[in-house]
Amino acid sequence: MTSEERTFVAIKPDGVKRGIIGKIIERFEDKGFKIVGMKLLQVTDELAAKHYEEHLGKPFYNRLIYYITSGPIVAMVIEGYNAVESVRHTVGKTSPMEADVGTIRADFAQIMQYNVVHASDSVESANREIGIYFKPEEIYDNWQSMSEIIAYDEERYTKQGL
Ligand code: CMP
């Protein structure tokens, strides 16, 4: 079963500083995902603490907050079929050394501390993280993406018995 979902993705400060925003966005567009929200913003300490509250107390927490607030990020809301899992597959494992070749982290990063992108790990996290970074009116989905065109074609073919 496939279902349409939304997920939250961030190109982290290392991705922005390296000038690879376009290359990363291209991966999601090439896959046919629909970008329904996007902005460049500076993460404040407050935002960072909200975003990464589940990691509070972990040995890497302070460095993670330092890293995520070290420059602007590109925050995105991405829509697609099973978007949470599918985007994570496109992004690759948290450690770039373990990520499969062809994933963003394997191809653009070397170590876990600078792994270029963040992607929500569940539908619940996605809803929570989208709510942290986006107001409802900052999300635009009143246009047809490739996934929707595919869904429309599928319906048409089924009706025609193809
Ligand atoms: P992200 O997917 O944004 O979720 C938590 C982030 O913490 C992770 O990517 C890494 O950037 C960072 N991090 C740093 N060290 C570790 C670690 N030892 N385990 C997990 N995440 C880490």
XYZ file of C-alpha atoms and ligand atoms in Angstrom:
184
model
C 0.000 0.000 0.000
C 1.296 3.456 -0.852
C 0.035 6.653 0.639
C 0.676 10.318 0.050
C 2.684 11.811 2.884
C 4.543 14.960 3.792
C 7.962 15.035 5.341
C 10.424 17.631 6.584
C 13.893 17.954 5.061
C 16.655 20.403 5.909
C 19.853 21.096 4.016
C 22.085 21.725 7.018
C 24.648 24.551 7.337
C 27.454 22.415 5.857
C 25.390 21.873 2.687
C 24.624 25.583 2.387
C 28.245 26.641 3.055
C 29.568 24.182 0.493
C 27.261 25.592 -2.176
C 25.518 22.290 -2.934
C 21.934 23.392 -2.261
C 21.024 22.990 -5.929
C 22.568 19.522 -6.228
C 20.641 18.309 -3.183
C 17.318 19.786 -4.251
C 17.887 18.207 -7.662
C 17.952 14.724 -6.086
C 14.467 15.233 -4.671
C 13.124 16.796 -7.852
C 14.649 14.042 -10.006
C 12.832 11.463 -7.913
C 9.527 13.221 -8.648
C 8.834 14.453 -5.134
C 6.783 17.600 -4.785
C 8.409 20.458 -2.850
C 5.506 22.280 -1.220
C 7.477 24.450 1.205
C 11.005 25.870 1.102
C 12.972 28.638 2.827
C 16.464 29.678 3.874
C 16.615 30.490 7.567
C 18.980 30.859 10.484
C 18.176 28.282 13.179
C 18.122 29.914 16.618
C 19.113 28.086 19.815
C 15.406 27.867 20.696
C 14.445 26.342 17.336
C 17.379 23.922 17.509
C 16.382 22.778 21.005
C 12.807 22.152 19.831
C 13.900 20.313 16.710
C 16.406 18.057 18.455
C 14.658 17.647 21.827
C 14.843 13.824 21.542
C 18.660 14.057 21.554
C 18.882 16.215 24.699
C 21.383 14.624 27.099
C 23.167 12.578 24.420
C 26.962 12.986 24.193
C 26.751 14.678 20.777
C 23.893 17.073 21.685
C 25.911 20.254 22.343
C 27.946 19.857 19.167
C 24.759 19.136 17.206
C 23.183 22.405 18.423
C 26.421 24.293 17.665
C 26.514 22.796 14.146
C 22.854 23.341 13.244
C 23.019 26.998 14.379
C 26.383 27.702 12.685
C 24.803 29.133 9.522
C 21.556 29.116 7.587
C 19.696 25.965 6.594
C 17.290 25.342 3.729
C 14.084 23.955 5.221
C 11.717 22.045 2.971
C 8.375 20.292 3.106
C 8.334 17.444 0.615
C 5.310 15.511 -0.530
C 5.182 12.135 -2.232
C 4.265 8.471 -1.945
C 5.448 7.110 1.409
C 7.496 10.304 1.525
C 8.932 9.733 5.013
C 10.530 6.379 4.194
C 11.239 7.190 0.578
C 13.003 10.476 1.372
C 15.087 8.745 4.047
C 16.068 6.152 1.458
C 17.114 8.946 -0.920
C 19.041 10.667 1.903
C 20.787 7.496 3.149
C 21.841 6.272 6.594
C 22.809 8.822 9.278
C 26.462 7.835 8.951
C 27.708 8.684 5.447
C 30.209 5.825 5.767
C 27.353 3.329 6.027
C 25.015 5.040 3.572
C 24.545 3.312 0.226
C 26.383 4.834 -2.718
C 23.915 6.918 -4.700
C 22.297 8.371 -1.587
C 22.844 12.041 -0.742
C 24.844 11.342 2.414
C 27.076 8.742 0.749
C 27.740 10.984 -2.229
C 28.153 14.359 -0.494
C 29.334 13.684 3.070
C 32.083 11.895 4.941
C 31.157 11.858 8.628
C 27.974 11.691 10.743
C 28.582 15.076 12.401
C 28.421 16.784 8.998
C 25.898 14.694 7.135
C 24.508 17.537 4.956
C 20.788 16.791 5.323
C 18.161 16.016 7.901
C 14.977 14.097 7.094
C 12.145 13.204 9.483
C 12.185 9.611 10.741
C 8.407 9.047 11.091
C 5.103 10.618 10.105
C 4.753 11.912 13.684
C 8.208 13.524 13.596
C 7.442 14.970 10.167
C 4.267 16.660 11.424
C 6.078 17.948 14.498
C 9.098 19.258 12.553
C 6.960 20.842 9.795
C 5.063 22.621 12.592
C 8.320 23.928 14.084
C 9.634 25.413 10.825
C 6.540 26.298 8.766
C 3.290 28.182 9.233
C 0.367 26.517 7.382
C 0.210 29.487 4.961
C 3.860 28.908 3.960
C 2.985 25.559 2.382
C 1.806 25.636 -1.247
C 0.343 22.506 -2.772
C -2.297 23.805 -5.168
C -0.334 22.717 -8.236
C 0.121 19.380 -10.004
C 3.352 17.487 -9.471
C 4.581 14.486 -11.451
C 3.288 12.109 -8.741
C -0.165 13.579 -9.120
C 0.013 13.352 -12.896
C 0.996 9.671 -12.476
C -1.941 9.085 -10.135
C -4.273 10.765 -12.623
C -2.933 8.637 -15.513
C -3.321 5.480 -13.417
C -6.978 6.306 -12.798
C -7.521 7.019 -16.503
C -5.823 3.770 -17.587
C -7.846 1.718 -15.089
C -11.089 3.286 -16.363
C -10.100 2.392 -19.927
C -9.229 -1.183 -18.885
C -5.560 -0.725 -19.867
P 20.030 14.031 11.882
O 19.358 13.109 10.936
O 19.800 15.493 11.682
O 19.618 13.652 13.381
C 20.455 13.930 14.482
C 21.800 14.439 14.072
O 22.797 14.401 15.059
C 22.327 13.547 12.964
O 21.598 13.756 11.791
C 23.799 13.963 12.938
O 24.001 15.143 12.187
C 24.065 14.344 14.403
N 24.942 13.412 15.092
C 26.164 13.693 15.506
N 26.700 12.643 16.146
C 25.793 11.670 16.147
C 25.763 10.337 16.662
N 26.787 9.817 17.323
N 24.617 9.623 16.468
C 23.559 10.150 15.797
N 23.542 11.422 15.296
C 24.657 12.163 15.468
